[in-house]
Short mmCIF file of C-alpha atoms in Angstrom, two decimals:
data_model
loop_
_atom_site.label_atom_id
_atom_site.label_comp_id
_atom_site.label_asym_id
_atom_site.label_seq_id
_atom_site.Cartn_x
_atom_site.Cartn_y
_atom_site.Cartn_z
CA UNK A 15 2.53 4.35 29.67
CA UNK A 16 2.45 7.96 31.02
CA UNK A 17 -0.73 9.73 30.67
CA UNK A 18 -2.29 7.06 27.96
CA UNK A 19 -6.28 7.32 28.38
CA UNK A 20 -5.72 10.92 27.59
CA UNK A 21 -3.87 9.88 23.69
CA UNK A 22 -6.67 7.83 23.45
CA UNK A 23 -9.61 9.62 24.78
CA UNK A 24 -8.61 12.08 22.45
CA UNK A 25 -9.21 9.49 19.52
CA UNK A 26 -12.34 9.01 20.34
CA UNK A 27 -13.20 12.60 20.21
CA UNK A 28 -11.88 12.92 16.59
CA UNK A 29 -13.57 9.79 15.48
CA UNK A 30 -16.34 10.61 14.19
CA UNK A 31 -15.45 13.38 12.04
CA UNK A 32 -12.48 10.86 11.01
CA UNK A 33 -15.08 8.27 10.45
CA UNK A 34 -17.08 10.91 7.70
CA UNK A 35 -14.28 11.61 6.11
CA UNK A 36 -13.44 7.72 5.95
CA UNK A 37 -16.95 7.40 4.65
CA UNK A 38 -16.93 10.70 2.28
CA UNK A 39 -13.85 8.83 0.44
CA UNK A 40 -15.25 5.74 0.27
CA UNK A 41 -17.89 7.23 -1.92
CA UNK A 42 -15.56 9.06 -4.82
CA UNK A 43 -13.19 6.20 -4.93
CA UNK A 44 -10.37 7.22 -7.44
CA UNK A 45 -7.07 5.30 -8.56
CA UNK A 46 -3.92 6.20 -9.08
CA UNK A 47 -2.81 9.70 -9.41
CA UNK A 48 -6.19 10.82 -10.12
CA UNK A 49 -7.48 11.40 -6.08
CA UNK A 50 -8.29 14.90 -6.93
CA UNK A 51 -11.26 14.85 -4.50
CA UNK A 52 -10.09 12.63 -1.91
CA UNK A 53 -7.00 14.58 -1.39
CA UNK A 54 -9.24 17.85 -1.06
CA UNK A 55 -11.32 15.94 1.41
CA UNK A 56 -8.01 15.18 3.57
CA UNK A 57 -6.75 18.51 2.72
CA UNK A 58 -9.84 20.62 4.47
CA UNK A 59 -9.86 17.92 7.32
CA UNK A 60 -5.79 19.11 8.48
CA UNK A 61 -6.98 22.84 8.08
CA UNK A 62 -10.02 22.22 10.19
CA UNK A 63 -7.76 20.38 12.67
CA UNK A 64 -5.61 23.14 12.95
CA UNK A 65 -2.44 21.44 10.74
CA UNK A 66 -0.17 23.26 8.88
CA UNK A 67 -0.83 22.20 5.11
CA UNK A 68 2.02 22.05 2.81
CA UNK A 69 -0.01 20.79 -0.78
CA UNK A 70 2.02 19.48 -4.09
CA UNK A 71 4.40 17.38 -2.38
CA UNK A 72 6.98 16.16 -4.30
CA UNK A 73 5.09 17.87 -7.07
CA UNK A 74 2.33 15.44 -6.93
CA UNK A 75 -0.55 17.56 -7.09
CA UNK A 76 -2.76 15.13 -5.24
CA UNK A 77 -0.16 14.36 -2.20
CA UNK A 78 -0.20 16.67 0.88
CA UNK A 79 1.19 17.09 4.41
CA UNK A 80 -0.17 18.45 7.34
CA UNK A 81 2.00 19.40 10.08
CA UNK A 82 1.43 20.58 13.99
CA UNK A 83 3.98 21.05 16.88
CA UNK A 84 7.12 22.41 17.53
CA UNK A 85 10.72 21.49 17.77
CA UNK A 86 12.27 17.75 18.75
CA UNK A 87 11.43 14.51 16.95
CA UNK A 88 9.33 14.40 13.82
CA UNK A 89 7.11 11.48 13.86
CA UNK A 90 5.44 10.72 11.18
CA UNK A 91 1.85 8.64 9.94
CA UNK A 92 1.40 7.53 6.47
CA UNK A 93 -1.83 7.67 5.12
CA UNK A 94 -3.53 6.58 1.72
CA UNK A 95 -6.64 7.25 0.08
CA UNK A 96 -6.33 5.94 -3.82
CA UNK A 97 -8.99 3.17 -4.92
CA UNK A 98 -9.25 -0.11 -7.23
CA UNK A 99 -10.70 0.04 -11.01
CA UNK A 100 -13.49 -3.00 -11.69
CA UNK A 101 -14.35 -3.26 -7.38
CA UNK A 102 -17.49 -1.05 -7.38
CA UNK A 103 -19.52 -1.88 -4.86
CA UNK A 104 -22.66 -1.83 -2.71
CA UNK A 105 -21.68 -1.28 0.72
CA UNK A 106 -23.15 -3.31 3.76
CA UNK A 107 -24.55 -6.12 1.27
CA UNK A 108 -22.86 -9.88 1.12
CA UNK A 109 -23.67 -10.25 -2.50
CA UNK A 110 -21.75 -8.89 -5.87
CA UNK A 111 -23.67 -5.95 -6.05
CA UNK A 112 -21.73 -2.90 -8.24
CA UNK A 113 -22.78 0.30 -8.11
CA UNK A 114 -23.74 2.63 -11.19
CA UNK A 115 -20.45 4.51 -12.22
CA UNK A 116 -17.23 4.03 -13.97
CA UNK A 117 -16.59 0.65 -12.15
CA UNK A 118 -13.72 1.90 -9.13
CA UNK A 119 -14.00 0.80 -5.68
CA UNK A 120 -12.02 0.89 -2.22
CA UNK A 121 -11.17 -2.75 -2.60
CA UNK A 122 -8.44 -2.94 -0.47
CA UNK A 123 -9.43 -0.19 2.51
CA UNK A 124 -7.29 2.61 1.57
CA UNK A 125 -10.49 5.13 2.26
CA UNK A 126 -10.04 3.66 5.90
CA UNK A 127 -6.24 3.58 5.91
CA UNK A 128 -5.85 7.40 5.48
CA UNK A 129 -8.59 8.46 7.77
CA UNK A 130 -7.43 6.72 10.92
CA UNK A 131 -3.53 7.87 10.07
CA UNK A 132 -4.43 11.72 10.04
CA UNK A 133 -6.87 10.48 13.20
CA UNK A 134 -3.77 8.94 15.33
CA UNK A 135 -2.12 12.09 14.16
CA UNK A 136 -5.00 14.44 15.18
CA UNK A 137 -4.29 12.43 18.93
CA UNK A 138 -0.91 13.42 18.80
CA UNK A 139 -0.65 16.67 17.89
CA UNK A 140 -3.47 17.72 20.78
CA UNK A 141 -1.40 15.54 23.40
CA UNK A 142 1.08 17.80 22.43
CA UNK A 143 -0.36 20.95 22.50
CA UNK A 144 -2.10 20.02 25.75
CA UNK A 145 1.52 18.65 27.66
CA UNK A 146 4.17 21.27 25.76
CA UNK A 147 6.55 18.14 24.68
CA UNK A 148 8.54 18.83 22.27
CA UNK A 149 7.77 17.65 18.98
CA UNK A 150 6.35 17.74 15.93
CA UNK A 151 3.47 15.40 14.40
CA UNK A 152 3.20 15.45 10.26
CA UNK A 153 0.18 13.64 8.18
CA UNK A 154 1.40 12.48 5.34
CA UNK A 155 -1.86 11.97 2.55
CA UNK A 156 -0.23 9.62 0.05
CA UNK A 157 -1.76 8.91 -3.81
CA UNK A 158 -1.09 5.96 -6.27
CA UNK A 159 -0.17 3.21 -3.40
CA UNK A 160 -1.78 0.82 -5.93
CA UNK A 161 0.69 0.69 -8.65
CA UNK A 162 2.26 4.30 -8.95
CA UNK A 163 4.61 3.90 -6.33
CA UNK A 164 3.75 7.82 -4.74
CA UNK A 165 5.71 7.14 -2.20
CA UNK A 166 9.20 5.84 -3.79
CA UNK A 167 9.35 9.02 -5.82
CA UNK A 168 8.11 11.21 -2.49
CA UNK A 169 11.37 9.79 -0.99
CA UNK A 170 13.44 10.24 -3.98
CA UNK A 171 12.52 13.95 -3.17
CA UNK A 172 13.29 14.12 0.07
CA UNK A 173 9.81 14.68 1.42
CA UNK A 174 10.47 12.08 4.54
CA UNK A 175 13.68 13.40 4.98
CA UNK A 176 14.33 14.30 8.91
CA UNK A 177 11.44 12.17 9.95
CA UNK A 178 12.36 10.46 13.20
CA UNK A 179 9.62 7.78 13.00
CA UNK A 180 7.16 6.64 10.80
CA UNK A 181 4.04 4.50 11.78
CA UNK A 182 1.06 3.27 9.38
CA UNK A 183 -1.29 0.54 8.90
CA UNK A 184 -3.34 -1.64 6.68
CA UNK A 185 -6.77 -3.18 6.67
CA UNK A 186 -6.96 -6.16 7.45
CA UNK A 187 -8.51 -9.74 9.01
CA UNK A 188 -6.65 -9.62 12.14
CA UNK A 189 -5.22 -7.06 14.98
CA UNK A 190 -1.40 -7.13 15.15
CA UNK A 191 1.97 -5.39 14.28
CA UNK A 192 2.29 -6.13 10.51
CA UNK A 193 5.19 -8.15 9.26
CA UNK A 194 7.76 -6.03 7.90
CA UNK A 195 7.71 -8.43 4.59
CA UNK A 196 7.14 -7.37 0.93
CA UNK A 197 8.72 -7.62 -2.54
CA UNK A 198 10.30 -5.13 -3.83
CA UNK A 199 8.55 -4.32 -7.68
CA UNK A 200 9.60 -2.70 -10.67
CA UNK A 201 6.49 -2.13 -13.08
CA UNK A 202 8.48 -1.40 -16.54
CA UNK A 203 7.27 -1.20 -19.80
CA UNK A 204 8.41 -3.18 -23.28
CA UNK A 205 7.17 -1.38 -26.50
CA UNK A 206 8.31 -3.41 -29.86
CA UNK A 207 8.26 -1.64 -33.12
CA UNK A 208 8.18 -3.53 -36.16
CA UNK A 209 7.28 -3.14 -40.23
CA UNK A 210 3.55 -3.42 -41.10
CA UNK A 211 2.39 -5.31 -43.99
CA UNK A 212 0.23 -7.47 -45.30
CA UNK A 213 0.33 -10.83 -43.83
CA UNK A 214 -0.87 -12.64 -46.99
CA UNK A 215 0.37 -10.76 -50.13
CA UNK A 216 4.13 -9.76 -48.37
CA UNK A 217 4.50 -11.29 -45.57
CA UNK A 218 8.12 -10.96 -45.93
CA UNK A 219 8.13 -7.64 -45.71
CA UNK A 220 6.95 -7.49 -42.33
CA UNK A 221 8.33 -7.42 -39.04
CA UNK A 222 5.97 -8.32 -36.27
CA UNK A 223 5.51 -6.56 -32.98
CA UNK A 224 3.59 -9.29 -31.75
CA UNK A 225 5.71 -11.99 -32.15
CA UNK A 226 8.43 -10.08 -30.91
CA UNK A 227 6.13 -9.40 -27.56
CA UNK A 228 4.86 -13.20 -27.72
CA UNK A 229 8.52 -14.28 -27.73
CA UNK A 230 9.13 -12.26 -24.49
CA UNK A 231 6.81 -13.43 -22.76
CA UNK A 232 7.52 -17.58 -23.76
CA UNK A 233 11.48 -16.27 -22.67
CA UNK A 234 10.12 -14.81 -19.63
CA UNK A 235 8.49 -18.33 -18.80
CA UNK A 236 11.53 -19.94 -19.12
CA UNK A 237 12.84 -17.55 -16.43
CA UNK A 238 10.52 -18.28 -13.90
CA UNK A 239 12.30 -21.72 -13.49
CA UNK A 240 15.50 -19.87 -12.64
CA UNK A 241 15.02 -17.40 -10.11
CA UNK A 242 14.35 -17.30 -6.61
CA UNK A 243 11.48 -18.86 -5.61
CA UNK A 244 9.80 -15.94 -3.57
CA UNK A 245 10.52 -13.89 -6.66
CA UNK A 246 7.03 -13.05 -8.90
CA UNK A 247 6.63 -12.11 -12.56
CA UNK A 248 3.61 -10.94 -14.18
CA UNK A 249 2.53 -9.28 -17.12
CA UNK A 250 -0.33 -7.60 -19.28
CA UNK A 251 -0.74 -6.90 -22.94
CA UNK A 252 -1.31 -2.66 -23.36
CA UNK A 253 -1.09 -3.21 -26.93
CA UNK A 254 -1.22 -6.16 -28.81
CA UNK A 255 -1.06 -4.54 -32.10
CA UNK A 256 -4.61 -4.25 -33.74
CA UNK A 257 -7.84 -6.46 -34.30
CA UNK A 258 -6.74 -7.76 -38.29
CA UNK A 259 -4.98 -10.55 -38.43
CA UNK A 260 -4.33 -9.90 -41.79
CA UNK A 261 -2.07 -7.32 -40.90
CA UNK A 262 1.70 -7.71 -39.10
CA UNK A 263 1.57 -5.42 -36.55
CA UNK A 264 3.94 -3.08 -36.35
CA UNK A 265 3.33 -2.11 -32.78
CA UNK A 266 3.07 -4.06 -29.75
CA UNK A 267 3.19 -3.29 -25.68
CA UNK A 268 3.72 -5.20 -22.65
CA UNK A 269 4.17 -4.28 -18.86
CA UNK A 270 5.92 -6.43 -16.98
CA UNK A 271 5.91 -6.40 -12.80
CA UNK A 272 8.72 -7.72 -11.77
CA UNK A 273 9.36 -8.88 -8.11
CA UNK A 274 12.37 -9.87 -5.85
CA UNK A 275 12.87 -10.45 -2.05
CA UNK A 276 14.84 -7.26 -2.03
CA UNK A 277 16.44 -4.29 -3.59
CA UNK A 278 19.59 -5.98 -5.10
CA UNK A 279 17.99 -9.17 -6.19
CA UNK A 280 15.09 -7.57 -7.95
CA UNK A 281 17.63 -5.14 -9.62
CA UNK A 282 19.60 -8.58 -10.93
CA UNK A 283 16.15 -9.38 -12.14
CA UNK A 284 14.89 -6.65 -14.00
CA UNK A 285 18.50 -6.67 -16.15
CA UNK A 286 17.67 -10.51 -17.10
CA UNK A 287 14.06 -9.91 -17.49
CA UNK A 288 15.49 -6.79 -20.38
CA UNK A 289 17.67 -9.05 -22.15
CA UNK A 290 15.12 -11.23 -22.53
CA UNK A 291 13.20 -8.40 -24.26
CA UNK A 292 16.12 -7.55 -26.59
CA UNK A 293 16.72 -11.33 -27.49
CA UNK A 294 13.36 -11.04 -28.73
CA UNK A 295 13.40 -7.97 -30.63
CA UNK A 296 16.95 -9.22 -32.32
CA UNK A 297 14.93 -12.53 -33.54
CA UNK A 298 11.90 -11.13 -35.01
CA UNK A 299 13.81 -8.14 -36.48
CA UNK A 300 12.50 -5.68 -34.17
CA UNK A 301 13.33 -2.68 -31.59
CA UNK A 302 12.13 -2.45 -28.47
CA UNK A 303 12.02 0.52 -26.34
CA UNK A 304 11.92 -0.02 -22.43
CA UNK A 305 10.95 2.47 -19.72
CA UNK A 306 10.10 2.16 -16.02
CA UNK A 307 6.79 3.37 -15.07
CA UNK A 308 7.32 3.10 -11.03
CA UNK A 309 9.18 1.09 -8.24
CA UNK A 310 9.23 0.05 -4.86
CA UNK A 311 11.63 -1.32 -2.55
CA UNK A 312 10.99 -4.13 0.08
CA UNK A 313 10.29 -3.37 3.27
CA UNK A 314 12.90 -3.38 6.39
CA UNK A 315 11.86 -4.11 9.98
CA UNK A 316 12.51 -2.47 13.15
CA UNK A 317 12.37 -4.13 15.94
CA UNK A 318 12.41 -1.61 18.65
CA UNK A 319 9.01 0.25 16.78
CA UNK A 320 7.29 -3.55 16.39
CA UNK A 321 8.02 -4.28 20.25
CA UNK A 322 6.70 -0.94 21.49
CA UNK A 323 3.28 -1.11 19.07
CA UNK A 324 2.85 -4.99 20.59
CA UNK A 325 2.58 -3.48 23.80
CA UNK A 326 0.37 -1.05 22.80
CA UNK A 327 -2.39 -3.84 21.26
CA UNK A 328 -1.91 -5.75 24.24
CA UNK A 329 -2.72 -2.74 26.43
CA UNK A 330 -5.64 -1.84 24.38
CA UNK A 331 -6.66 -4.95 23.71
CA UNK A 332 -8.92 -5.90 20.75
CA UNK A 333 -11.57 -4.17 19.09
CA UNK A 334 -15.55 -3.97 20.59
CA UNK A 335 -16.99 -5.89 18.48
CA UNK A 336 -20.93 -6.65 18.90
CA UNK A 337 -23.17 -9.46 17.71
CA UNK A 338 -24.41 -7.12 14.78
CA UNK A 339 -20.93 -6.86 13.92
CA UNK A 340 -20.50 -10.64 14.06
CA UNK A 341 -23.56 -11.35 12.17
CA UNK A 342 -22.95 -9.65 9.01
CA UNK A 343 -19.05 -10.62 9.03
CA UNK A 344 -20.53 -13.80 9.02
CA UNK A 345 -22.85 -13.56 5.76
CA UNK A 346 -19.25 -12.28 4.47
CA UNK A 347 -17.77 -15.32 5.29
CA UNK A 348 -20.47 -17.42 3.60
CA UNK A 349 -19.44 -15.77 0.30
CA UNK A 350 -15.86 -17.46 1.10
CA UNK A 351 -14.24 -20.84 -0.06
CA UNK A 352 -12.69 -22.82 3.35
CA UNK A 353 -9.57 -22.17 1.27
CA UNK A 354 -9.73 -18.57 2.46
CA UNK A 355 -10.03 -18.89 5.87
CA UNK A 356 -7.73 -21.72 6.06
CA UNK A 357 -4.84 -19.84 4.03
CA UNK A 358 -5.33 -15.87 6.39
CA UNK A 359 -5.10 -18.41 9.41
CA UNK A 360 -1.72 -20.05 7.64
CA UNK A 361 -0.30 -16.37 7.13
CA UNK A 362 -0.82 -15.34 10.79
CA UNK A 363 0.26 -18.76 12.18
CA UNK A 364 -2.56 -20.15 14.46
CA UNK A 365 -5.36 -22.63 14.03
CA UNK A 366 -8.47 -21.74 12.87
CA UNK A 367 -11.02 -20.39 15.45
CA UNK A 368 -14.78 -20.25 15.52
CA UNK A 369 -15.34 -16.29 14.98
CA UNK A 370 -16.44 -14.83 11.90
CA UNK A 371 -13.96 -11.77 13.27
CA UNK A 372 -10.84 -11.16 14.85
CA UNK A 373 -11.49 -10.66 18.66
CA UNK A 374 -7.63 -11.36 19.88
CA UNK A 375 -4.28 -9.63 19.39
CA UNK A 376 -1.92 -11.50 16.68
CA UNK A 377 1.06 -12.48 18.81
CA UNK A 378 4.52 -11.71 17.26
CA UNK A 379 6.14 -14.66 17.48
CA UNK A 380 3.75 -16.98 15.32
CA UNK A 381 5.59 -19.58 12.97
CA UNK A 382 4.14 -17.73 9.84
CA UNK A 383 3.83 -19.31 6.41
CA UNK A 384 2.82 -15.68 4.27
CA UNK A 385 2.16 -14.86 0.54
CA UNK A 386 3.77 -11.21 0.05
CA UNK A 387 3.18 -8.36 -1.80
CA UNK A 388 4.34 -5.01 -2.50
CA UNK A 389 4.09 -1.27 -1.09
CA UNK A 390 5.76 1.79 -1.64
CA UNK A 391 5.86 2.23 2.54
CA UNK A 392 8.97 0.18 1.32
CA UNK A 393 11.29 2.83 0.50
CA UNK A 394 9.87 4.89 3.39
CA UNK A 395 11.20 2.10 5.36
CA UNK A 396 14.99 2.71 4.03
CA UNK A 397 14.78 5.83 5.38
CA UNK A 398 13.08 6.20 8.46
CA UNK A 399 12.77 3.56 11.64
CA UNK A 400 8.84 2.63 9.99
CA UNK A 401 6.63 0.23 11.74
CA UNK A 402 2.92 -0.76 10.47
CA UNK A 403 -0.58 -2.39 11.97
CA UNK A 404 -3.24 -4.60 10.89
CA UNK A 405 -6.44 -4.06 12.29
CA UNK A 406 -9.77 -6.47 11.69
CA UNK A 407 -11.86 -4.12 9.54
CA UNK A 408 -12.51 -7.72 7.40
CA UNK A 409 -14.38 -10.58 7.66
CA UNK A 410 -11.53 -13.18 8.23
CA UNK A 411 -10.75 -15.01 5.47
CA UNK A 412 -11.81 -12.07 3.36
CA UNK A 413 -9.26 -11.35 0.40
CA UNK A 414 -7.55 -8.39 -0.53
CA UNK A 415 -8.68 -6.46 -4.12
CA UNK A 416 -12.34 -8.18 -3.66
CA UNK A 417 -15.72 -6.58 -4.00
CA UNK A 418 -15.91 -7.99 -0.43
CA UNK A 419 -13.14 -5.40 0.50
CA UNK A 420 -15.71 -2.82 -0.59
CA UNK A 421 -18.95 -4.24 1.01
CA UNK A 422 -17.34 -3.78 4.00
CA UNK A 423 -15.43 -0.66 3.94
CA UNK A 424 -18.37 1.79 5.51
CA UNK A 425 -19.42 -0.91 8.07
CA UNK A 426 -19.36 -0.47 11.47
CA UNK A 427 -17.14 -2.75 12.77
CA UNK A 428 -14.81 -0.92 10.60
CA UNK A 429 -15.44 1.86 11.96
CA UNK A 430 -14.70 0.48 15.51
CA UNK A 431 -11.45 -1.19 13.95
CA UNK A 432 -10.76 2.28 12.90
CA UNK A 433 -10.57 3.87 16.00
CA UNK A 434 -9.03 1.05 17.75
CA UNK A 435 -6.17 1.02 15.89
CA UNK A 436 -5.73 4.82 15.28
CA UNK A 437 -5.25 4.92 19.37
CA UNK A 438 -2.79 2.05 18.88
CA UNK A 439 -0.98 4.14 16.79
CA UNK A 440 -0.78 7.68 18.73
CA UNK A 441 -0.33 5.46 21.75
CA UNK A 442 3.36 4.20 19.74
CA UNK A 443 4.05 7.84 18.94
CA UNK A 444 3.73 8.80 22.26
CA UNK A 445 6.19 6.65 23.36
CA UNK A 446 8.65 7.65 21.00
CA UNK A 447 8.36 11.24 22.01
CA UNK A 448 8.47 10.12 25.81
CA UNK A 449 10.97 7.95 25.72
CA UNK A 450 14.19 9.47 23.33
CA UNK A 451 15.85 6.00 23.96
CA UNK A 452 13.11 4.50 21.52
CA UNK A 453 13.67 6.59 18.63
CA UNK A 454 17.62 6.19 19.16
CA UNK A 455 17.34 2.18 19.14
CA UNK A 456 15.16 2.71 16.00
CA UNK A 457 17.26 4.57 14.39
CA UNK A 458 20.61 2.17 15.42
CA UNK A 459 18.59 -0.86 14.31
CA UNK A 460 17.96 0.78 10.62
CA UNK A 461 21.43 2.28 10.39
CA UNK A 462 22.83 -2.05 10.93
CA UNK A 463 20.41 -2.74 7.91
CA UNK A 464 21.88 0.20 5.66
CA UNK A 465 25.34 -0.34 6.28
CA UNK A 466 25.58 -3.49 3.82
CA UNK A 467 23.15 -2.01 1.54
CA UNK A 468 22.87 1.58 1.35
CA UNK A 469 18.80 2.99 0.39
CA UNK A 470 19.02 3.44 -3.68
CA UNK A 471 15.46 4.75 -5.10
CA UNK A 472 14.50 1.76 -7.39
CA UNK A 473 13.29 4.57 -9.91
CA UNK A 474 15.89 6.42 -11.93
CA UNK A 475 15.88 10.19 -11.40
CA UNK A 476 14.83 10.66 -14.82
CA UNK A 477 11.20 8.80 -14.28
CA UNK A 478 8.63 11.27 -13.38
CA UNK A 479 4.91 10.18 -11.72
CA UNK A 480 2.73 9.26 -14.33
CA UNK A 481 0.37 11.83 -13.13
CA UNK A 482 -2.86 11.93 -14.57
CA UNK A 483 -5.03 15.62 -15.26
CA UNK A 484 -7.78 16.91 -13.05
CA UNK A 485 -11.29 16.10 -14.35
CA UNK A 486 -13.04 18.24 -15.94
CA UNK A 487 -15.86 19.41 -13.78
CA UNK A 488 -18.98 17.51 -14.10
#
């Protein structure tokens, strides 16, 4: 690949002020839609790069892209900084240790996931300044990843609009090109309104909230034995009416996530998972009153972007890893059940081996047997060619949302997974801007996707983010 050690000795310049600011956000972890100081830590790091900052994005007051280049392709890194409540942490220490505070925590990496996008771009955008290709690099800092769904309504806005490719990546136990799986999610909300009274002296008089949410969720039960089998439900009480239970309670709240393979199935889902809801309200006398809080779609591969950022690991090979590294990955492991380590093996394919981390490059073609989630890079991925990494900043066998996540998001063999996979990544952006056949087979292989199933935003242009207020100063 034409002039590569220069991409990636450029990384390694950038690292370490990529690395602070990886480290900076790991230390004000915030959830969703409240990254008011993470997103002004990302936001002073483009301006001291030399990016142009557009702030507000999709009038999200803590998204924000930076921007460097001129002219041809737009190529795009997504980046994420939002953290976990209840995963507060000591960092470096293989023990539950939280730390003084109101209880958040980077449990699942995203203080390292946004730092080593905007350090891939940082490559880019001096490899072009330094060669004169045309092109144009854009960080994209993205909020609310855990459950706000940032990115659906970005895209509903058109903020990705134009982008010729899109690469990101996730923490992870192993080095590879992530598979393009997930589920695409609907969070939506149930309220019941009933008739207080007293549940003694007039109990006819009262229609209860809570049975009416109680029924839901037996019908919802039910349900589960009639879907498709990758599909998920789950659910959580907001409101469960009061503390007396000599009182019918008049109001009761449920959320509901509901998940499905793809886009049309999970919209079949949602509509049976509502009727559900109103079957209950019609037997216990009730109303209910349903709203969608966010969405995301599933996401679509591309197999031209996964082929070109294999070649890239296998180039660079896996992270440098030393026995210090090793060591304390280890006393991570120790905190594990063999059930963990057996089942991250099972989702990459291979047999176990005798390293506490990941010192090999995932092949592609692995007979897989996965447990999926959800992301919002879903709907990025319906439209724009996207393609994401994993890279070993874990312990393997370490699972996602733990306070092990934490304990080892400052360490530094994270650091050093980083860095190795921010040079994979400018190294796959390169090649898109140096080879215009790339980008055009990406862009051929999502346009055969679409034209069966056309991109529709999962949330309905009334929904707006759930955004949350600045805090007041301390």
């Amino acid at each position: 690949m034409k002039n590569e050690p220069d991409i990636w000795n450029s990384v390694d310049q950038h690292a370490p002020d990529l690395i602070g600011l990886s480290d900076r956000v790991w230390g004000m972890p915030e959830i969703c839609y409240t990254e008011y100081r993470s997103v002004a830590e990302h936001t002073a790091m483009l301006k001291e790069k030399g990016f142009r900052v557009t702030e507000n994005v999709a009038g999200i007051p803590t998204a924000v892209i930076g921007e460097a280049g001129e002219g041809g392709p737009i190529i795009a890194f997504l980046g994420e900084y939002d953290a976990l409540p209840g995963l507060s942490q000591e960092a470096g220490v293989a023990e539950p240790r939280p730390l003084p505070g109101n209880g958040q925590g980077h449990g699942c990496g995203h203080n390292l996931l946004g730092s080593a996008a905007m350090l891939a771009a940082c490559a880019l955008k001096d490899w072009l300044a330094e060669t004169g290709t045309p092109g144009r690099v854009r960080y994209y800092g993205c909020p609310a990843e855990e459950g706000g769904a940032a990115k659906s309504f970005m895209a509903r806005e058109g903020a990705f609009d134009g982008v010729a490719a899109a690469i990101t990546w996730h923490p992870h136990c192993f080095n590879e090109v992530a598979p393009a799986k997930s589920l695409a999610n609907t969070r939506m909300d149930f309220e019941f309104t009933g008739r207080a009274s007293h549940a003694a002296a007039a109990p006819h008089l009262g229609r209860s909230a809570l049975d009416a949410a109680q029924l839901m969720c037996t019908g919802v039960q039910y349900l589960r034995e009639h879907v498709p089998q990758e599909s998920r439900i789950h659910y959580s009480f907001l409101d469960a009416g009061g503390v007396a239970p000599n009182v019918v309670q008049a109001k009761a709240k449920l959320r509901f996530a509901i998940r499905a393979p793809d886009l049309p199935g999970m919209f079949e889902l949602n509509e049976r998972v509502k009727r559900i809801a109103q079957g209950a309200a019609m037997m216990t006398d009730t109303s209910v009153d349903i709203s969608i809080m966010s969405a995301v779609s599933n996401l679509l591969p591309n197999t031209p972007l996964e082929e070109a950022m294999q070649a890239n690991f296998e180039r660079l090979g896996p992270p440098p890893f030393d026995e210090r590294d090793r060591a304390f990955a280890a006393e991570i492991q120790a905190t594990l059940s063999p059930t963990d380590i057996a089942s991250a093996y099972r989702g990459i394919g291979m047999a176990p081996r005798n390293t506490p981390l990941c010192d090999f490059i995932v092949p592609r073609d692995t007979s897989r047997d996965l447990m999926i989630g959800s992301t919002d890079v879903g709907d990025v991925s319906w439209i724009v060619p996207t393609v994401q990494a994993h890279a070993a900043t874990l312990a393997i066998g370490t699972p996602g949302h733990s306070w092990q996540v934490t304990a080892q998001g400052k360490t530094p063999s994270a650091h050093k997974a980083m860095t190795h996979v921010a040079k994979v990544m400018a190294a796959t952006a390169q090649d898109c801007l140096t080879d215009p056949d790339l980008i055009a087979r990406a862009r051929a292989d999502l346009d055969r996707k679409l034209a069966d199933a056309p991109y529709t935003c999962p949330i309905p242009s009334e929904v707006r983010p759930p955004l949350q207020p600045r805090p007041e100063p301390a």
